[in-house]
Amino acid sequence: ERAFFGEKEKKMPPKRVNLESDQDTIKEEAMKIVKSEGFKMKRKLDDDELMGALKHASTMLSEMRTSMMEPKTYYELYMLVTDELRHLESYLLDQLEKKGSIGDLYELVQYTGNIVPRLYLLITVGSVFVKAKQVPTRDVLRDLVEMCRGVQHPLRGLFLRNYLLATIKGQLPEGEDGEDGTITDSINFILLNFSEMNKLWVRMQHQGHSRDRKRRETDRMQLRLLVGTNLVRLSQLDGVGANTYKKNILPHLIEQVVSCRDPIAQEYLLESIIQVFPDEFHLVTLEQLLDACVPLHHTVNIKGIVISLIDRLVEYFKRTREGGVVVTEIDLYKVFSTSITSLLENRRTILPEDAVSIQLSLLKLTVECYPSNLEYVDELFKTAKATLATLDITTVHPHTAVCKELESLVLEPFNSFSDLSTVLQIESHGSMYEMFESETRHKLAVDVAKKITDACFAISSDSEAEVVFGTLIRPLGMWKGTL
């Protein structure tokens, strides 16, 4: 097999060393080689000896083949190596400006003896060709993202693909047409890179002995940003609108999230999707996002995902309302209420306190977006009670997690509505108190009485008196416990 620059293939030890002192030793040795070869590479570049420079670059990049480093240590090595590669990239760009061509360099570096150095060099040279408009961007993107499949070691593959994404970042086509490529080419490139990186990331969980599971999970959490960077790049493409996102991007992302069947990946990626894409995109894809939560792994924190989405749209509503803008014709309450009900019905493993917490978040959205629509608030309390009933909960015991969440839910209207008479008009609100035992009812009655006195609220009708004295603070006159 032909080797570039006479490079000899050498086997790298598969053993991974975990001791911190050993990791420091391995890092120091690798970085010493990288600095030495990087220095020699730059000397050759200064002397315009490109072939000699590439030989030292290849030797330097061979350090990226190690299997002995933890993610944190490998990251430090990666940063040093890519910093050295920037000198090579700068030189090649300068040569292109001076000479207009650097020959068949892209084909030449493909003869590098080992695949890891080969692909780092290919990406570096390919990005230079793209920046100099030597070849159509779409061709280079397609070529590089496919060739990176040659590295299937999770740690090495993740950092290699991250280098590809970072190096080509500013050169992605964003127009609707053109010989260089289109926005569709850029979307397809990032989506494919994302899919492959997610597979590598998930694969880490299933390698090694079961006793190392916690360590692998820790490693994966350290590497999650590498995968998430693809989502950030997608969100930064100027040519992507809400319609393109809805039809061409989100379905692919959801397919990857659901099909990987990995709770760490599913939770992190859905949270990332919610955070990195614009609010306007979420408004037109609410049902898609919420429906995607149903088939997720049973250990995924659904509550956090749903509440994150609700909270984000509440903040968006506040900002746009302050600016005098009509937010949306979409009925956020109806969409969320329907999807959440379906979600809770289909995920029987959800904790009751999490179900109530989601309803509490929806209540805050309802009051913020539809403050005059008490029918929605009334319906929400009925739904919350019915949801707990499906979980065989008709009474909540004091000091339990579900009791705490339910207390917050029934007290929230007093915090959200400035006029307490509005709270007294919510028909199903009072029936929620029936779910508590006497100790909790008395505690709630004290809280409500304090809110009424603090607001200097004056009862103005018999119906209000009936709600206040007949339901809300009635336990104060009948409680048999101790203060």
Tab-separated table of C-alpha atoms in Angstrom:
chain	number	residue	atom	x	y	z
A	1	GLU	CA	0.000	0.000	0.000
A	2	ARG	CA	1.448	3.345	-1.004
A	3	ALA	CA	2.331	5.653	1.879
A	4	PHE	CA	2.670	9.440	1.566
A	5	PHE	CA	6.116	10.898	2.402
A	6	GLY	CA	7.363	7.422	3.351
A	7	GLU	CA	5.201	7.433	6.488
A	8	LYS	CA	5.244	4.088	8.240
A	9	GLU	CA	2.025	2.602	9.503
A	10	LYS	CA	2.262	2.018	13.225
A	11	LYS	CA	-0.235	0.385	15.531
A	12	MET	CA	-1.535	2.539	18.331
A	13	PRO	CA	-2.128	0.901	21.715
A	14	PRO	CA	-5.858	0.442	22.324
A	15	LYS	CA	-5.462	0.608	26.088
A	16	ARG	CA	-6.923	3.644	27.808
A	17	VAL	CA	-5.215	4.962	30.931
A	18	ASN	CA	-7.453	6.493	33.560
A	19	LEU	CA	-5.113	7.668	36.305
A	20	GLU	CA	-4.838	11.454	36.241
A	21	SER	CA	-1.045	11.328	36.606
A	22	ASP	CA	-0.816	8.908	33.674
A	23	GLN	CA	-3.109	11.125	31.600
A	24	ASP	CA	-0.802	14.084	32.291
A	25	THR	CA	2.227	12.066	31.207
A	26	ILE	CA	0.558	10.890	27.995
A	27	LYS	CA	-0.613	14.441	27.241
A	28	GLU	CA	2.830	15.925	27.808
A	29	GLU	CA	4.484	13.377	25.526
A	30	ALA	CA	1.922	13.901	22.760
A	31	MET	CA	2.053	17.676	23.004
A	32	LYS	CA	5.841	17.616	22.950
A	33	ILE	CA	5.720	15.775	19.631
A	34	VAL	CA	3.015	18.074	18.246
A	35	LYS	CA	4.976	21.200	19.175
A	36	SER	CA	8.193	19.786	17.758
A	37	GLU	CA	6.649	18.641	14.473
A	38	GLY	CA	4.588	21.806	14.248
A	39	PHE	CA	7.729	23.903	14.596
A	40	LYS	CA	9.477	21.873	11.894
A	41	MET	CA	6.421	22.220	9.646
A	42	LYS	CA	6.494	25.999	9.986
A	43	ARG	CA	10.229	26.115	9.244
A	44	LYS	CA	9.619	24.181	6.041
A	45	LEU	CA	6.766	26.515	5.115
A	46	ASP	CA	9.051	29.516	5.676
A	47	ASP	CA	11.492	27.910	3.236
A	48	ASP	CA	8.666	27.192	0.740
A	49	GLU	CA	9.261	23.448	1.077
A	50	LEU	CA	5.641	22.341	1.002
A	51	MET	CA	6.304	18.622	0.697
A	52	GLY	CA	8.583	18.653	3.713
A	53	ALA	CA	6.030	20.688	5.653
A	54	LEU	CA	3.305	18.175	4.850
A	55	LYS	CA	5.519	15.343	6.062
A	56	HIS	CA	5.902	17.009	9.459
A	57	ALA	CA	2.202	17.850	9.514
A	58	SER	CA	1.379	14.188	8.917
A	59	THR	CA	3.676	13.077	11.744
A	60	MET	CA	2.128	15.682	14.029
A	61	LEU	CA	-1.389	14.531	13.143
A	62	SER	CA	-0.521	10.913	13.911
A	63	GLU	CA	-0.805	11.864	17.581
A	64	MET	CA	-4.547	12.258	17.000
A	65	ARG	CA	-4.730	8.475	16.534
A	66	THR	CA	-4.269	7.786	20.231
A	67	SER	CA	-6.803	5.702	22.133
A	68	MET	CA	-5.220	6.329	25.516
A	69	MET	CA	-6.710	9.731	26.338
A	70	GLU	CA	-9.845	10.787	28.128
A	71	PRO	CA	-12.057	13.296	26.261
A	72	LYS	CA	-10.786	16.293	28.235
A	73	THR	CA	-7.150	15.409	27.512
A	74	TYR	CA	-7.856	14.626	23.868
A	75	TYR	CA	-9.584	17.998	23.515
A	76	GLU	CA	-6.454	19.808	24.703
A	77	LEU	CA	-4.394	17.885	22.162
A	78	TYR	CA	-6.966	18.664	19.446
A	79	MET	CA	-6.820	22.403	20.175
A	80	LEU	CA	-3.027	22.421	19.918
A	81	VAL	CA	-3.029	20.424	16.668
A	82	THR	CA	-5.708	22.538	14.970
A	83	ASP	CA	-3.884	25.686	16.007
A	84	GLU	CA	-0.799	24.387	14.180
A	85	LEU	CA	-2.900	23.474	11.138
A	86	ARG	CA	-4.016	27.085	10.821
A	87	HIS	CA	-0.447	27.968	9.851
A	88	LEU	CA	-0.597	25.425	7.038
A	89	GLU	CA	-3.965	26.744	5.894
A	90	SER	CA	-2.689	30.322	5.909
A	91	TYR	CA	0.348	29.353	3.866
A	92	LEU	CA	-1.722	27.502	1.260
A	93	LEU	CA	-4.100	30.436	0.876
A	94	ASP	CA	-1.132	32.746	0.385
A	95	GLN	CA	0.340	30.440	-2.255
A	96	LEU	CA	-2.953	30.342	-4.120
A	97	GLU	CA	-3.072	34.126	-4.211
A	98	LYS	CA	0.474	34.313	-5.518
A	99	LYS	CA	0.445	31.418	-7.981
A	100	GLY	CA	-3.243	30.921	-8.697
A	101	SER	CA	-2.841	27.163	-8.239
A	102	ILE	CA	-1.155	24.627	-5.972
A	103	GLY	CA	-1.383	21.694	-8.337
A	104	ASP	CA	-2.944	18.392	-7.405
A	105	LEU	CA	-2.468	18.854	-3.672
A	106	TYR	CA	-5.974	17.627	-2.813
A	107	GLU	CA	-5.294	14.334	-4.591
A	108	LEU	CA	-1.729	14.147	-3.294
A	109	VAL	CA	-2.577	14.247	0.415
A	110	GLN	CA	-4.918	11.300	-0.099
A	111	TYR	CA	-1.810	9.109	-0.202
A	112	THR	CA	-1.036	9.866	3.441
A	113	GLY	CA	-0.387	6.486	5.086
A	114	ASN	CA	-2.958	6.580	7.878
A	115	ILE	CA	-6.558	7.677	7.620
A	116	VAL	CA	-6.647	10.094	10.579
A	117	PRO	CA	-3.759	12.345	9.421
A	118	ARG	CA	-5.004	11.913	5.851
A	119	LEU	CA	-8.469	13.269	6.606
A	120	TYR	CA	-7.229	16.186	8.695
A	121	LEU	CA	-4.986	17.186	5.800
A	122	LEU	CA	-7.776	16.663	3.269
A	123	ILE	CA	-10.111	18.883	5.274
A	124	THR	CA	-7.438	21.572	5.576
A	125	VAL	CA	-6.602	21.514	1.866
A	126	GLY	CA	-10.249	21.190	0.874
A	127	SER	CA	-11.241	24.253	2.897
A	128	VAL	CA	-8.459	26.218	1.208
A	129	PHE	CA	-9.716	25.198	-2.224
A	130	VAL	CA	-13.229	26.260	-1.244
A	131	LYS	CA	-12.113	29.629	0.124
A	132	ALA	CA	-10.078	30.277	-3.017
A	133	LYS	CA	-13.031	29.233	-5.254
A	134	GLN	CA	-10.879	26.585	-6.926
A	135	VAL	CA	-13.649	23.983	-6.884
A	136	PRO	CA	-17.431	24.058	-6.263
A	137	THR	CA	-18.141	24.044	-2.529
A	138	ARG	CA	-20.888	21.430	-2.862
A	139	ASP	CA	-18.428	18.905	-4.335
A	140	VAL	CA	-15.902	19.352	-1.533
A	141	LEU	CA	-18.579	19.203	1.160
A	142	ARG	CA	-20.005	15.977	-0.221
A	143	ASP	CA	-16.578	14.455	-0.638
A	144	LEU	CA	-15.281	15.291	2.840
A	145	VAL	CA	-18.380	14.414	4.844
A	146	GLU	CA	-18.502	11.006	3.167
A	147	MET	CA	-14.789	10.263	3.569
A	148	CYS	CA	-14.955	11.043	7.294
A	149	ARG	CA	-16.947	7.830	7.641
A	150	GLY	CA	-13.584	6.091	7.408
A	151	VAL	CA	-12.957	6.974	11.068
A	152	GLN	CA	-15.385	4.990	13.214
A	153	HIS	CA	-13.590	5.305	16.551
A	154	PRO	CA	-16.059	7.503	18.502
A	155	LEU	CA	-13.605	9.936	20.097
A	156	ARG	CA	-11.400	10.374	17.035
A	157	GLY	CA	-14.393	10.538	14.705
A	158	LEU	CA	-16.219	13.174	16.755
A	159	PHE	CA	-13.253	15.543	16.839
A	160	LEU	CA	-12.448	14.955	13.168
A	161	ARG	CA	-15.988	15.867	12.138
A	162	ASN	CA	-15.934	18.838	14.479
A	163	TYR	CA	-12.811	20.046	12.680
A	164	LEU	CA	-14.596	19.635	9.351
A	165	LEU	CA	-17.557	21.675	10.570
A	166	ALA	CA	-15.381	24.392	12.106
A	167	THR	CA	-13.053	24.693	9.105
A	168	ILE	CA	-15.809	24.977	6.519
A	169	LYS	CA	-18.048	27.152	8.711
A	170	GLY	CA	-17.800	30.447	6.857
A	171	GLN	CA	-17.908	28.904	3.396
A	172	LEU	CA	-21.314	27.203	3.396
A	173	PRO	CA	-23.497	28.275	0.430
A	174	GLU	CA	-26.664	30.083	1.491
A	175	GLY	CA	-28.268	31.068	-1.810
A	176	GLU	CA	-31.133	29.455	-3.663
A	177	ASP	CA	-29.054	28.734	-6.758
A	178	GLY	CA	-25.486	28.926	-7.999
A	179	GLU	CA	-22.701	26.754	-9.381
A	180	ASP	CA	-20.906	26.790	-6.050
A	181	GLY	CA	-23.857	25.240	-4.242
A	182	THR	CA	-27.148	26.158	-2.592
A	183	ILE	CA	-28.644	26.427	0.865
A	184	THR	CA	-29.996	22.904	0.347
A	185	ASP	CA	-26.438	21.594	-0.101
A	186	SER	CA	-25.407	23.245	3.166
A	187	ILE	CA	-28.405	21.834	5.028
A	188	ASN	CA	-27.779	18.334	3.706
A	189	PHE	CA	-24.091	18.561	4.598
A	190	ILE	CA	-24.750	19.577	8.211
A	191	LEU	CA	-27.589	17.090	8.670
A	192	LEU	CA	-25.402	14.222	7.448
A	193	ASN	CA	-22.528	15.340	9.645
A	194	PHE	CA	-24.912	15.596	12.597
A	195	SER	CA	-26.304	12.107	11.984
A	196	GLU	CA	-22.855	10.534	11.818
A	197	MET	CA	-21.627	12.389	14.908
A	198	ASN	CA	-24.703	11.372	16.875
A	199	LYS	CA	-24.130	7.723	15.953
A	200	LEU	CA	-20.517	7.937	17.114
A	201	TRP	CA	-21.585	9.659	20.327
A	202	VAL	CA	-24.255	7.063	21.115
A	203	ARG	CA	-21.890	4.203	20.288
A	204	MET	CA	-19.620	5.264	23.138
A	205	GLN	CA	-22.301	4.114	25.577
A	206	HIS	CA	-22.114	0.521	24.403
A	207	GLN	CA	-18.357	0.034	24.293
A	208	GLY	CA	-16.468	-1.543	27.150
A	209	HIS	CA	-17.448	-3.325	30.344
A	210	SER	CA	-20.764	-2.668	32.097
A	211	ARG	CA	-18.929	-1.597	35.264
A	212	ASP	CA	-17.574	1.413	33.335
A	213	ARG	CA	-21.033	2.668	32.399
A	214	LYS	CA	-20.910	5.722	34.682
A	215	ARG	CA	-17.512	6.728	33.348
A	216	ARG	CA	-18.747	6.418	29.770
A	217	GLU	CA	-21.743	8.594	30.600
A	218	THR	CA	-19.402	11.199	32.071
A	219	ASP	CA	-17.247	11.073	28.933
A	220	ARG	CA	-20.296	11.506	26.746
A	221	MET	CA	-21.541	14.516	28.674
A	222	GLN	CA	-18.144	16.137	28.134
A	223	LEU	CA	-18.481	15.585	24.385
A	224	ARG	CA	-22.118	16.585	23.872
A	225	LEU	CA	-21.285	20.097	22.659
A	226	LEU	CA	-19.462	18.632	19.657
A	227	VAL	CA	-22.712	17.069	18.467
A	228	GLY	CA	-24.777	20.118	19.379
A	229	THR	CA	-22.552	22.405	17.316
A	230	ASN	CA	-24.221	21.007	14.186
A	231	LEU	CA	-27.562	22.347	15.413
A	232	VAL	CA	-26.001	25.732	16.086
A	233	ARG	CA	-24.605	25.847	12.546
A	234	LEU	CA	-28.019	24.991	11.092
A	235	SER	CA	-29.630	27.788	13.085
A	236	GLN	CA	-27.019	30.263	11.809
A	237	LEU	CA	-27.726	29.669	8.108
A	238	ASP	CA	-29.261	32.893	6.777
A	239	GLY	CA	-31.161	31.157	4.008
A	240	VAL	CA	-33.217	28.970	6.371
A	241	GLY	CA	-36.784	30.130	7.010
A	242	ALA	CA	-39.540	28.692	9.169
A	243	ASN	CA	-41.017	26.706	6.288
A	244	THR	CA	-37.679	25.110	5.355
A	245	TYR	CA	-37.052	24.310	9.005
A	246	LYS	CA	-40.474	22.720	9.375
A	247	LYS	CA	-40.313	20.600	6.212
A	248	ASN	CA	-36.645	19.811	5.664
A	249	ILE	CA	-34.750	20.165	8.924
A	250	LEU	CA	-36.852	19.345	11.978
A	251	PRO	CA	-38.251	16.035	10.631
A	252	HIS	CA	-34.706	14.788	10.043
A	253	LEU	CA	-33.557	15.924	13.487
A	254	ILE	CA	-36.525	14.273	15.190
A	255	GLU	CA	-35.941	11.058	13.259
A	256	GLN	CA	-32.356	10.945	14.529
A	257	VAL	CA	-33.387	11.774	18.100
A	258	VAL	CA	-36.095	9.125	18.271
A	259	SER	CA	-34.297	6.364	16.366
A	260	CYS	CA	-31.086	6.480	18.416
A	261	ARG	CA	-33.049	5.214	21.457
A	262	ASP	CA	-30.454	6.690	23.770
A	263	PRO	CA	-31.805	8.704	26.739
A	264	ILE	CA	-28.732	10.933	27.078
A	265	ALA	CA	-28.795	11.854	23.388
A	266	GLN	CA	-32.567	12.254	23.228
A	267	GLU	CA	-32.757	14.595	26.196
A	268	TYR	CA	-29.765	16.724	25.243
A	269	LEU	CA	-30.655	17.048	21.568
A	270	LEU	CA	-34.303	18.007	22.128
A	271	GLU	CA	-33.225	20.588	24.704
A	272	SER	CA	-30.686	21.910	22.196
A	273	ILE	CA	-33.244	22.129	19.396
A	274	ILE	CA	-35.483	24.197	21.671
A	275	GLN	CA	-32.646	26.513	22.658
A	276	VAL	CA	-30.797	27.148	19.381
A	277	PHE	CA	-33.594	27.667	16.848
A	278	PRO	CA	-35.676	30.884	16.764
A	279	ASP	CA	-38.988	31.198	18.613
A	280	GLU	CA	-40.766	31.830	15.319
A	281	PHE	CA	-39.702	28.358	14.163
A	282	HIS	CA	-41.092	26.742	17.325
A	283	LEU	CA	-44.442	28.462	16.869
A	284	VAL	CA	-45.052	26.632	13.595
A	285	THR	CA	-43.676	23.282	14.795
A	286	LEU	CA	-45.142	22.961	18.293
A	287	GLU	CA	-47.081	19.805	17.540
A	288	GLN	CA	-44.089	18.170	15.841
A	289	LEU	CA	-41.854	18.856	18.823
A	290	LEU	CA	-44.366	17.760	21.430
A	291	ASP	CA	-45.354	14.640	19.497
A	292	ALA	CA	-41.662	13.711	19.340
A	293	CYS	CA	-41.639	13.428	23.141
A	294	VAL	CA	-44.073	10.498	23.177
A	295	PRO	CA	-41.768	7.710	21.863
A	296	LEU	CA	-38.675	8.836	23.803
A	297	HIS	CA	-36.907	6.493	26.217
A	298	HIS	CA	-38.812	6.136	29.492
A	299	THR	CA	-35.944	7.660	31.514
A	300	VAL	CA	-35.843	10.905	29.513
A	301	ASN	CA	-36.784	13.989	31.538
A	302	ILE	CA	-39.900	14.898	29.567
A	303	LYS	CA	-40.918	17.474	32.141
A	304	GLY	CA	-37.758	19.507	31.578
A	305	ILE	CA	-38.140	19.436	27.796
A	306	VAL	CA	-41.798	20.517	27.758
A	307	ILE	CA	-41.340	23.207	30.401
A	308	SER	CA	-38.283	24.548	28.579
A	309	LEU	CA	-40.368	24.971	25.413
A	310	ILE	CA	-43.280	26.573	27.281
A	311	ASP	CA	-41.039	28.972	29.196
A	312	ARG	CA	-39.248	30.039	26.041
A	313	LEU	CA	-42.497	30.907	24.267
A	314	VAL	CA	-43.790	32.763	27.320
A	315	GLU	CA	-40.706	34.980	27.226
A	316	TYR	CA	-41.139	35.452	23.487
A	317	PHE	CA	-44.756	36.502	24.024
A	318	LYS	CA	-43.697	39.042	26.659
A	319	ARG	CA	-41.055	40.598	24.411
A	320	THR	CA	-43.258	40.872	21.339
A	321	ARG	CA	-46.214	42.190	23.311
A	322	GLU	CA	-44.060	44.931	24.795
A	323	GLY	CA	-43.032	45.849	21.262
A	324	GLY	CA	-46.656	46.118	20.161
A	325	VAL	CA	-46.400	43.182	17.764
A	326	VAL	CA	-49.135	40.646	17.110
A	327	VAL	CA	-47.404	37.447	18.156
A	328	THR	CA	-49.231	34.640	16.411
A	329	GLU	CA	-52.614	33.430	15.291
A	330	ILE	CA	-51.789	30.011	16.720
A	331	ASP	CA	-53.711	29.190	19.882
A	332	LEU	CA	-50.797	28.216	22.080
A	333	TYR	CA	-52.982	26.957	24.900
A	334	LYS	CA	-54.975	24.630	22.665
A	335	VAL	CA	-51.890	23.207	20.969
A	336	PHE	CA	-50.037	22.658	24.217
A	337	SER	CA	-53.074	21.357	26.074
A	338	THR	CA	-53.940	18.792	23.401
A	339	SER	CA	-50.356	17.612	22.953
A	340	ILE	CA	-49.632	17.463	26.689
A	341	THR	CA	-52.793	15.469	27.327
A	342	SER	CA	-51.783	12.998	24.617
A	343	LEU	CA	-48.243	12.879	25.977
A	344	LEU	CA	-49.370	12.103	29.523
A	345	GLU	CA	-51.820	9.472	28.305
A	346	ASN	CA	-49.145	7.678	26.283
A	347	ARG	CA	-46.294	7.904	28.791
A	348	ARG	CA	-47.680	5.987	31.734
A	349	THR	CA	-44.294	5.972	33.454
A	350	ILE	CA	-44.285	9.719	34.032
A	351	LEU	CA	-44.117	10.725	37.684
A	352	PRO	CA	-47.328	12.358	38.985
A	353	GLU	CA	-45.388	15.356	40.323
A	354	ASP	CA	-43.873	15.864	36.862
A	355	ALA	CA	-47.341	15.775	35.292
A	356	VAL	CA	-48.523	18.480	37.708
A	357	SER	CA	-45.370	20.526	37.133
A	358	ILE	CA	-46.049	20.549	33.390
A	359	GLN	CA	-49.611	21.735	34.043
A	360	LEU	CA	-48.247	24.497	36.293
A	361	SER	CA	-45.993	25.712	33.500
A	362	LEU	CA	-48.935	25.617	31.071
A	363	LEU	CA	-51.000	27.631	33.548
A	364	LYS	CA	-48.353	30.367	33.573
A	365	LEU	CA	-48.390	30.452	29.770
A	366	THR	CA	-52.195	30.606	29.742
A	367	VAL	CA	-52.375	33.527	32.160
A	368	GLU	CA	-49.596	35.370	30.317
A	369	CYS	CA	-50.998	34.887	26.815
A	370	TYR	CA	-54.745	34.747	27.498
A	371	PRO	CA	-55.347	36.615	30.804
A	372	SER	CA	-59.022	37.258	30.086
A	373	ASN	CA	-59.861	33.701	29.032
A	374	LEU	CA	-60.839	32.051	32.300
A	375	GLU	CA	-62.337	29.121	30.405
A	376	TYR	CA	-58.816	27.991	29.564
A	377	VAL	CA	-57.733	28.224	33.208
A	378	ASP	CA	-60.860	26.375	34.314
A	379	GLU	CA	-60.246	23.660	31.738
A	380	LEU	CA	-56.628	23.345	32.838
A	381	PHE	CA	-57.572	22.614	36.459
A	382	LYS	CA	-60.079	20.000	35.323
A	383	THR	CA	-57.440	18.396	33.129
A	384	ALA	CA	-54.894	18.363	35.944
A	385	LYS	CA	-57.348	16.619	38.251
A	386	ALA	CA	-58.343	14.120	35.554
A	387	THR	CA	-54.695	13.387	34.758
A	388	LEU	CA	-53.952	12.479	38.368
A	389	ALA	CA	-57.077	10.323	38.424
A	390	THR	CA	-55.734	8.299	35.492
A	391	LEU	CA	-52.647	7.704	37.638
A	392	ASP	CA	-54.934	6.435	40.423
A	393	ILE	CA	-54.394	9.541	42.529
A	394	THR	CA	-57.501	11.168	43.981
A	395	THR	CA	-55.918	12.272	47.273
A	396	VAL	CA	-52.389	13.577	47.789
A	397	HIS	CA	-50.594	13.007	51.057
A	398	PRO	CA	-48.804	15.868	52.878
A	399	HIS	CA	-45.086	16.467	52.331
A	400	THR	CA	-44.940	14.343	49.171
A	401	ALA	CA	-43.470	15.615	45.889
A	402	VAL	CA	-46.834	15.555	44.118
A	403	CYS	CA	-48.456	17.418	47.025
A	404	LYS	CA	-45.861	20.204	46.785
A	405	GLU	CA	-46.400	20.601	43.049
A	406	LEU	CA	-50.184	20.576	43.447
A	407	GLU	CA	-49.939	23.250	46.150
A	408	SER	CA	-47.975	25.441	43.730
A	409	LEU	CA	-50.591	24.840	41.048
A	410	VAL	CA	-53.597	25.899	43.170
A	411	LEU	CA	-51.763	28.941	44.559
A	412	GLU	CA	-50.455	30.131	41.190
A	413	PRO	CA	-53.649	32.058	40.224
A	414	PHE	CA	-53.202	34.237	43.317
A	415	ASN	CA	-49.700	35.090	42.082
A	416	SER	CA	-50.629	35.548	38.432
A	417	PHE	CA	-53.837	37.585	38.569
A	418	SER	CA	-53.597	41.080	40.035
A	419	ASP	CA	-57.338	41.147	40.765
A	420	LEU	CA	-58.266	38.402	43.244
A	421	SER	CA	-61.902	38.565	42.179
A	422	THR	CA	-60.748	37.002	38.908
A	423	VAL	CA	-59.412	33.981	40.805
A	424	LEU	CA	-62.751	33.540	42.555
A	425	GLN	CA	-64.452	33.193	39.160
A	426	ILE	CA	-62.478	30.069	38.195
A	427	GLU	CA	-65.118	27.410	38.808
A	428	SER	CA	-62.902	24.308	38.992
A	429	HIS	CA	-60.228	25.970	41.125
A	430	GLY	CA	-62.028	25.305	44.396
A	431	SER	CA	-62.533	21.620	43.625
A	432	MET	CA	-58.756	21.128	43.551
A	433	TYR	CA	-58.661	21.594	47.336
A	434	GLU	CA	-60.670	18.381	47.734
A	435	MET	CA	-57.567	16.419	46.736
A	436	PHE	CA	-55.628	17.509	49.828
A	437	GLU	CA	-55.750	16.048	53.308
A	438	SER	CA	-56.731	18.278	56.229
A	439	GLU	CA	-53.181	19.267	57.182
A	440	THR	CA	-52.415	20.581	53.686
A	441	ARG	CA	-55.830	22.239	53.360
A	442	HIS	CA	-55.163	24.193	56.532
A	443	LYS	CA	-51.725	25.255	55.276
A	444	LEU	CA	-53.224	26.412	51.971
A	445	ALA	CA	-55.999	28.276	53.793
A	446	VAL	CA	-53.401	30.197	55.783
A	447	ASP	CA	-51.534	31.098	52.584
A	448	VAL	CA	-54.731	32.221	50.842
A	449	ALA	CA	-55.884	34.278	53.849
A	450	LYS	CA	-52.539	36.056	53.888
A	451	LYS	CA	-52.749	36.821	50.179
A	452	ILE	CA	-56.272	38.206	50.623
A	453	THR	CA	-55.264	40.472	53.524
A	454	ASP	CA	-52.033	41.586	51.827
A	455	ALA	CA	-54.052	42.613	48.769
A	456	CYS	CA	-56.614	44.421	50.965
A	457	PHE	CA	-59.237	42.542	48.982
A	458	ALA	CA	-62.855	43.475	49.756
A	459	ILE	CA	-65.502	40.837	49.143
A	460	SER	CA	-68.236	42.428	47.057
A	461	SER	CA	-70.815	39.665	46.479
A	462	ASP	CA	-72.406	36.617	48.051
A	463	SER	CA	-70.803	34.362	45.456
A	464	GLU	CA	-67.336	35.655	46.345
A	465	ALA	CA	-68.065	35.168	50.043
A	466	GLU	CA	-69.156	31.598	49.372
A	467	VAL	CA	-65.892	30.779	47.563
A	468	VAL	CA	-63.668	32.464	50.140
A	469	PHE	CA	-65.371	31.285	53.364
A	470	GLY	CA	-67.008	28.124	52.029
A	471	THR	CA	-63.922	26.724	50.274
A	472	LEU	CA	-60.645	28.603	50.401
A	473	ILE	CA	-60.288	29.465	54.092
A	474	ARG	CA	-62.924	27.143	55.486
A	475	PRO	CA	-60.271	24.772	56.939
A	476	LEU	CA	-59.213	27.494	59.378
A	477	GLY	CA	-62.415	26.909	61.294
A	478	MET	CA	-62.438	23.135	61.199
A	479	TRP	CA	-58.825	21.916	61.288
A	480	LYS	CA	-58.013	19.593	64.182
A	481	GLY	CA	-54.241	19.537	63.815
A	482	THR	CA	-51.588	21.692	65.506
A	483	LEU	CA	-49.892	24.832	64.319
